[in-house]
Coordinates of C-alpha atoms and ligand atoms in Angstrom, one line a residue:
X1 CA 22.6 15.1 -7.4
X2 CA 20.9 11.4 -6.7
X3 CA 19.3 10.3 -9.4
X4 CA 18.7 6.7 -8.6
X5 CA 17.5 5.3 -5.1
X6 CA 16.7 1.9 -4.2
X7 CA 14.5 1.7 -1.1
X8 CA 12.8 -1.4 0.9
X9 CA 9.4 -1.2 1.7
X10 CA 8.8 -3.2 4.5
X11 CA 5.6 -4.9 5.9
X12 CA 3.8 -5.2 8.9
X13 CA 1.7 -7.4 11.4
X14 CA -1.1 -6.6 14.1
X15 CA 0.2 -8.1 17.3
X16 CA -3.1 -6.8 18.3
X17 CA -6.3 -5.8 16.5
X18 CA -9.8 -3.9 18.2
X19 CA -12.2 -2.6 16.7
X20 CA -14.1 -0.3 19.4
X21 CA -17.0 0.9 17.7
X22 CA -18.6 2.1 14.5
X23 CA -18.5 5.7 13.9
X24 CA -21.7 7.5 12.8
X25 CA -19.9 8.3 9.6
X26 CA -19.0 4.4 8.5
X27 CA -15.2 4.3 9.8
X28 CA -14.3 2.0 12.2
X29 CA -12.4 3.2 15.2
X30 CA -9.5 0.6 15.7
X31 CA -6.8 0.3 18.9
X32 CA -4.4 -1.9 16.9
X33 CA -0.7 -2.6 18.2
X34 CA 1.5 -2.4 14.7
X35 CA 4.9 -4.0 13.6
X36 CA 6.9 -4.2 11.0
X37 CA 8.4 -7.2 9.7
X38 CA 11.6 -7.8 7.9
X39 CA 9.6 -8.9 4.8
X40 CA 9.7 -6.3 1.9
X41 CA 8.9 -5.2 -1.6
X42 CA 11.8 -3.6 -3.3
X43 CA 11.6 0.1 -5.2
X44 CA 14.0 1.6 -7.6
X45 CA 13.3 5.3 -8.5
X46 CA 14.9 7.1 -11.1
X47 CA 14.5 10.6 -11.7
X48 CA 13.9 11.7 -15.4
X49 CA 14.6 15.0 -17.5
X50 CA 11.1 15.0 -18.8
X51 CA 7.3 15.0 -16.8
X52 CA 5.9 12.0 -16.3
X53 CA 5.3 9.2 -13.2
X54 CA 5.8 5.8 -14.7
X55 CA 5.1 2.8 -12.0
X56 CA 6.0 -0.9 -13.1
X57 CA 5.7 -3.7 -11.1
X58 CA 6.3 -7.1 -11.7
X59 CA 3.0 -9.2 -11.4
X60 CA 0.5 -8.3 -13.2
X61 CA -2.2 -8.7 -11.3
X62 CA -1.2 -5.9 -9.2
X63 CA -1.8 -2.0 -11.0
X64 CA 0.7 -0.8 -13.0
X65 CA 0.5 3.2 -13.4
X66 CA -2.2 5.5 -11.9
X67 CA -4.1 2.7 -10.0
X68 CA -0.8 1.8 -7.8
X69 CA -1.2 3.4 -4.3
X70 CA 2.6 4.4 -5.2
X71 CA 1.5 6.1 -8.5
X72 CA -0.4 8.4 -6.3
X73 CA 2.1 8.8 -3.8
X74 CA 4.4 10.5 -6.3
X75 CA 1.6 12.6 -8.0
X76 CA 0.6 14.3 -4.0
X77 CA 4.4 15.6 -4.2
X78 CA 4.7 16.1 -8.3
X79 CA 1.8 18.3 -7.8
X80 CA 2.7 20.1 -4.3
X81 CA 5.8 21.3 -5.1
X82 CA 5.0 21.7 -9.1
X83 CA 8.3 19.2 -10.2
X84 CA 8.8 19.7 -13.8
X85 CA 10.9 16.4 -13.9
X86 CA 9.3 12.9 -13.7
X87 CA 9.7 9.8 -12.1
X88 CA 10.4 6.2 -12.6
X89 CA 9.3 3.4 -10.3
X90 CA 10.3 0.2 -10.2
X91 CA 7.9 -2.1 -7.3
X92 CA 9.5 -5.9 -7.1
X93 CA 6.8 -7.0 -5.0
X94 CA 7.2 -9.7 -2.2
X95 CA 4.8 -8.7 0.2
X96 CA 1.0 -10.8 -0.5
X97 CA -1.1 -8.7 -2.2
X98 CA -4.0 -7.9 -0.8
X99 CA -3.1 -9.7 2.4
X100 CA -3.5 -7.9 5.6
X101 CA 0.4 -6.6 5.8
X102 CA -0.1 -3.2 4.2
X103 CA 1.5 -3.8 0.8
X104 CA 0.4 -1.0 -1.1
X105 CA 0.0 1.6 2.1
X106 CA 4.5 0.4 2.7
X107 CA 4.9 1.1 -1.2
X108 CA 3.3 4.4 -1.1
X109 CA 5.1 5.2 2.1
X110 CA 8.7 4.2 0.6
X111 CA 7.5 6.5 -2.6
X112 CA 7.2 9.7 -0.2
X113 CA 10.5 9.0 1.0
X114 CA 12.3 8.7 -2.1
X115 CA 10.8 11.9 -3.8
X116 CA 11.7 13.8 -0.8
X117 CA 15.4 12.0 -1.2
X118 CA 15.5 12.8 -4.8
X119 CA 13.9 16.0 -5.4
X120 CA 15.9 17.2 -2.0
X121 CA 12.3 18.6 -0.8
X122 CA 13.5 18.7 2.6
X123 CA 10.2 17.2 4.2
X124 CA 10.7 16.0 7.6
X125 CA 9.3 12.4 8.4
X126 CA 6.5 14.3 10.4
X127 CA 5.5 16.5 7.4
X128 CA 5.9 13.0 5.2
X129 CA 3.7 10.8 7.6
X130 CA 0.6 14.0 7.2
X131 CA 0.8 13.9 3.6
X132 CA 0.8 9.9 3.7
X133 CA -2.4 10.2 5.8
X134 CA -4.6 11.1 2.7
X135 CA -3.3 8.0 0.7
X136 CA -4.8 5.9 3.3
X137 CA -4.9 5.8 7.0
X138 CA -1.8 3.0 7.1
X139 CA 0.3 5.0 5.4
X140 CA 1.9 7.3 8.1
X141 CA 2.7 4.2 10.2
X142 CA 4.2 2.5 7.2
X143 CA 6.7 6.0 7.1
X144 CA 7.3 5.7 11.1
X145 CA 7.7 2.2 11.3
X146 CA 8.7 0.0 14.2
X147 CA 6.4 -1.0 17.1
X148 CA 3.3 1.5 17.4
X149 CA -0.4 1.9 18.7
X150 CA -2.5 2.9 16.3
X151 CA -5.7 4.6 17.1
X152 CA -8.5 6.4 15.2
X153 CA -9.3 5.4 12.1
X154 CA -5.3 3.8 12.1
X155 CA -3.9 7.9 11.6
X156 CA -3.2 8.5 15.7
X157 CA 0.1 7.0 16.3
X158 CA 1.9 5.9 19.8
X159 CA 5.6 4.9 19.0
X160 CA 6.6 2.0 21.5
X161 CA 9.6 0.6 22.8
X162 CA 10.4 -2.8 20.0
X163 CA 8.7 -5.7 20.8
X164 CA 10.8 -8.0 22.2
X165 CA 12.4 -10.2 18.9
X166 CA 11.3 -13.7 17.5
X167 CA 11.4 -14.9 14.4
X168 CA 8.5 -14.5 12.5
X169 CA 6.5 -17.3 9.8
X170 CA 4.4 -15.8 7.4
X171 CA 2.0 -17.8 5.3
X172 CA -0.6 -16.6 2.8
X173 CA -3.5 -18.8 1.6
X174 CA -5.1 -19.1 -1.9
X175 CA -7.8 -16.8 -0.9
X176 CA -8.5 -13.3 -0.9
X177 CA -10.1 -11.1 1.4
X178 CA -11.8 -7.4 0.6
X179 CA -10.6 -5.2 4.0
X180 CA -14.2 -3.3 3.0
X181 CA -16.0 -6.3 3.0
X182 CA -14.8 -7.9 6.5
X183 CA -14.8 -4.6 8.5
X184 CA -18.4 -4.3 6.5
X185 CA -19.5 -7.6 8.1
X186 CA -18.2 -6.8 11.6
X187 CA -20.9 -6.3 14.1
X188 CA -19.2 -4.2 16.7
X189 CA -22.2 -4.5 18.9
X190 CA -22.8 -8.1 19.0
X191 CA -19.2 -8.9 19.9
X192 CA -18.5 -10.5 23.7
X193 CA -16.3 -8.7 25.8
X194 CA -14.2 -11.8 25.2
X195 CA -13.6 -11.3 21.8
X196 CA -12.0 -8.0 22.4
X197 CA -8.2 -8.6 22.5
X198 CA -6.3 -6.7 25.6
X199 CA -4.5 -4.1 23.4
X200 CA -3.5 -2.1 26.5
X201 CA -2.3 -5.2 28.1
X202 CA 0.1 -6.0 24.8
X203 CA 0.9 -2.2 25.0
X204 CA 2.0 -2.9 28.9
X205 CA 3.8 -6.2 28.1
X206 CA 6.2 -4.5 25.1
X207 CA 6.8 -1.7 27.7
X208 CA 8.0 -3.9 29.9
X209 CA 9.9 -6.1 27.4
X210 CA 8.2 -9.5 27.9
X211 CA 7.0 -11.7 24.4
X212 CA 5.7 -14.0 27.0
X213 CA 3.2 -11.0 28.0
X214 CA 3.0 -10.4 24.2
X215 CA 2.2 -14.1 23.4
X216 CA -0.5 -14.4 25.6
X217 CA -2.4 -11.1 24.6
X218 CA -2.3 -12.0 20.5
X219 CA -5.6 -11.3 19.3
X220 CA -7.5 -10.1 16.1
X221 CA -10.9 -9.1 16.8
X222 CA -11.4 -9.1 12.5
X223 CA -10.7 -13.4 12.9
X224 CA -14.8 -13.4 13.9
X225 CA -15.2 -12.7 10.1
X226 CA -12.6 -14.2 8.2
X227 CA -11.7 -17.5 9.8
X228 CA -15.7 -18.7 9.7
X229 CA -15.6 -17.6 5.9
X230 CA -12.2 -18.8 5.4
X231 CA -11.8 -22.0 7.1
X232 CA -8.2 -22.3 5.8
X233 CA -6.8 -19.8 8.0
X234 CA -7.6 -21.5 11.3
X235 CA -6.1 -24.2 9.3
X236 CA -3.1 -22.8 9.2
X237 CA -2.9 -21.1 12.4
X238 CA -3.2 -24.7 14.0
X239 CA -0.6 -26.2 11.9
X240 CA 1.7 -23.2 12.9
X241 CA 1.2 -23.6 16.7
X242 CA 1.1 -27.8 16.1
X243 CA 4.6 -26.8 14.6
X244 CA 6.5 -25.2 17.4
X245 CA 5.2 -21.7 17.4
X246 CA 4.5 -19.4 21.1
X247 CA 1.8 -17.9 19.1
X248 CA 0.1 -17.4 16.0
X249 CA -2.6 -15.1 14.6
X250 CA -4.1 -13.5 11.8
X251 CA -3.0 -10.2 10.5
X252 CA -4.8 -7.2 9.4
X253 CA -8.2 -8.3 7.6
X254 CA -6.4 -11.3 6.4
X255 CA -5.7 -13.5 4.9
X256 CA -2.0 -14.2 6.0
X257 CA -1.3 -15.8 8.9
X258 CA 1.6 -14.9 11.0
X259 CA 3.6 -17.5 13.5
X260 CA 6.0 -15.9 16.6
X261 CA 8.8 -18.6 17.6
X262 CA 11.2 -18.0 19.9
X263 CA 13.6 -20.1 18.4
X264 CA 15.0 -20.1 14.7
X265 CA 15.4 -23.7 14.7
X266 CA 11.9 -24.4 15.6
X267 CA 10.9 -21.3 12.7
X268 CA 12.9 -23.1 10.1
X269 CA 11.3 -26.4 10.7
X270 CA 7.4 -24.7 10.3
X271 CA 8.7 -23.1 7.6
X272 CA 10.0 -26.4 5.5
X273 CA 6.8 -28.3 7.3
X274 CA 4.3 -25.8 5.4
X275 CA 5.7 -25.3 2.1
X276 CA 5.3 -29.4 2.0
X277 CA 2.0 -29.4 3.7
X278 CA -0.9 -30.4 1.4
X279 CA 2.0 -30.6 -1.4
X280 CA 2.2 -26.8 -0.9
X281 CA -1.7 -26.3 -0.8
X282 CA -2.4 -25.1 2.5
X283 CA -0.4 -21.7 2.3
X284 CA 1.2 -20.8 -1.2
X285 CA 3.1 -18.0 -0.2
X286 CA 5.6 -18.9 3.2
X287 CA 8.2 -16.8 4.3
X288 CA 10.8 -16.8 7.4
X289 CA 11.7 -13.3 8.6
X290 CA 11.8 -11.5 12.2
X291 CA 10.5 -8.7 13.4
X292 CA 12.3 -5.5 12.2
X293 CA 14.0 -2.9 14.4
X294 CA 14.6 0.4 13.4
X295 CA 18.4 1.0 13.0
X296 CA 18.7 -2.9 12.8
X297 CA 17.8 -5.2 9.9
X298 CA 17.5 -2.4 7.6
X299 CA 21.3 -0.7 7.3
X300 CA 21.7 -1.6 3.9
X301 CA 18.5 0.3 2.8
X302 CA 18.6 3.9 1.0
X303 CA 21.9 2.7 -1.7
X304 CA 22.1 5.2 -4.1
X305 CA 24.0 6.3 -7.1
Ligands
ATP1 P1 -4.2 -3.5 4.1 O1 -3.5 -4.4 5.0 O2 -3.8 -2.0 4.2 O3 -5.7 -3.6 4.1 P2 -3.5 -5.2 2.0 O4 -2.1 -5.6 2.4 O5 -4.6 -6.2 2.5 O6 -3.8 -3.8 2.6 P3 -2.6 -4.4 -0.5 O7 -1.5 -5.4 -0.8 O8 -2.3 -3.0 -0.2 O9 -3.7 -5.0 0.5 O10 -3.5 -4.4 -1.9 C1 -4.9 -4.0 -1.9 C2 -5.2 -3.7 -3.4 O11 -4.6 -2.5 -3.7 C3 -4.7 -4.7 -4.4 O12 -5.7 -5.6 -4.7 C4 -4.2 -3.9 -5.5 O13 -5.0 -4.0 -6.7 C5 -4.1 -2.5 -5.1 N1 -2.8 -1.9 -5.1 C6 -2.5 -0.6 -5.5 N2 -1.2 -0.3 -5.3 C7 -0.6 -1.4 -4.9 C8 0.7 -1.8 -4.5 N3 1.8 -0.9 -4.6 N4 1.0 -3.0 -4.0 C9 -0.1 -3.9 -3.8 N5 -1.3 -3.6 -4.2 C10 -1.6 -2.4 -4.7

């Protein structure tokens, strides 16, 4: 039996972002066009003879044990199915933290996957994705992955066809951003019909395969927050799009910015221009990835022993 899995826990973008209205009970009802990127944290899991969920990750400013989403995760199964062995896991994070790509939600999601590999629980990914749903709304499209609307409160998933590929430039500022806080300071009501990005337009354009459709539709309704606040990130947007990217944008509640190039020579050149920019100030963390297709960049995923 498998008693060691290595997993990758990928993260993901909004190509699109709305927020439609505030519900009487404080949640926001989003229409928000998801995507995973090839950028991702790396989990080992080991199965032990004795109880017990360990979590370890490398930096320490993220939770180690019962405050990591992927802690939790573990414990939902542990307790379900009354497992009298425990668990070891093993987060290399490279995803920013607290950055708008769904870090902890992907970790959490990768966690359900592996129990149900290790402990041979026979879950299907439908009966994963409604137990991921009460570690936090992002969590079931972090199991699905892919291109997907997301409606709701971010539970009600569409799959959609991929979006058509690029290569993707992602760039995290110095800053950090409380989701709470900016969907908090949202006024839903005061917003301009302009400010509303076309989400069923982007939905139309991936249908009909066309990132120039996509391109023109990017749009993050959560920017009317973050980027007066945070100054930085329409910094960086601009240097993005002064650099040779179609498109760039905001993801999530921030604060990483994300840059779509068509070309990989034209991403590779952002990519060396920002880490020098400011002598590295502007955006600490930079990465170069694409977007990720299901069945594509991820064959090497799921090695076990
Ligand atoms: P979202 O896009 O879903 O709003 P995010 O990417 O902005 O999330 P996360 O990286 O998930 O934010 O981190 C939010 C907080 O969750 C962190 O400050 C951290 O303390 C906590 N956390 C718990 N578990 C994890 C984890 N596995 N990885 C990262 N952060 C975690």
């Amino acid at each position: 039996m498998t008693e060691h899995l290595e997993l990758r826990a990928y993260g993901k973008i909004n190509l699109g972002l709305d927020v439609v209205r505030k519900r009487e009970d404080g949640y926001h009802e989003v229409r928000m066009i998801m995507q995973t990127v090839g950028l991702y944290d790396r989990i080992i899991m080991e199965r032990r003879n004795r109880p017990g969920i360990r979590v370890e990750t490398n930096l320490p400013y993220v939770p180690s044990g019962e405050g990591n989403l992927a802690w939790r995760a573990a414990k939902l199964l542990t307790d379900e199915f009354e497992l009298e062995n425990g668990v070891y896991i093993s987060i290399w994070k490279k995803i920013p933290v607290a950055g708008g790509m769904a870090g902890g939600s992907t970790d959490a999601a990768a966690v359900l996957v592996g129990m149900n590999r290790l402990f041979r629980l026979g879950l299907s990914k439908r009966a994963l994705m409604e137990r991921g749903v009460r570690l936090g709304a992002d969590v079931p499209y972090c199991i699905l992955r892919g291109t997907a609307l997301s409606e709701g409160i971010g539970e009600r998933l569409t799959p959609l066809p991929p979006a058509p590929d690029c290569c993707v430039l992602l760039a995290k500022p110095q800053i950090s951003v409380s989701t709470k806080a900016v969907y908090g300071n949202l006024k839903v009501d005061e917003l301009l019909p302009a400010q509303h990005p076309d989400i069923s337009g982007m939905e139309k354009a991936i249908r009909d395969g066309s990132l120039d459709g996509v391109l023109e539709r990017l749009g993050n309704v959560l920017e009317t927050v973050t980027i007066p606040a945070h100054p930085e990130i329409g910094r960086i947007k601009e240097f993005m799009l002064q650099n040779g990217a179609a498109g760039a944008l905001m993801s999530g509640s921030g604060p990483t910015v994300f840059g779509l190039f068509k070309g990989q020579e034209a991403a590779k050149a952002a990519f060396h221009a920002l880490r020098q920019a400011e002598e590295g100030r502007l955006a600490r963390q930079v990465y170069l990835t694409r977007l990720f297709r299901p069945g594509g960049n991820d064959r090497r995923e799921g090695r076990s022993r």
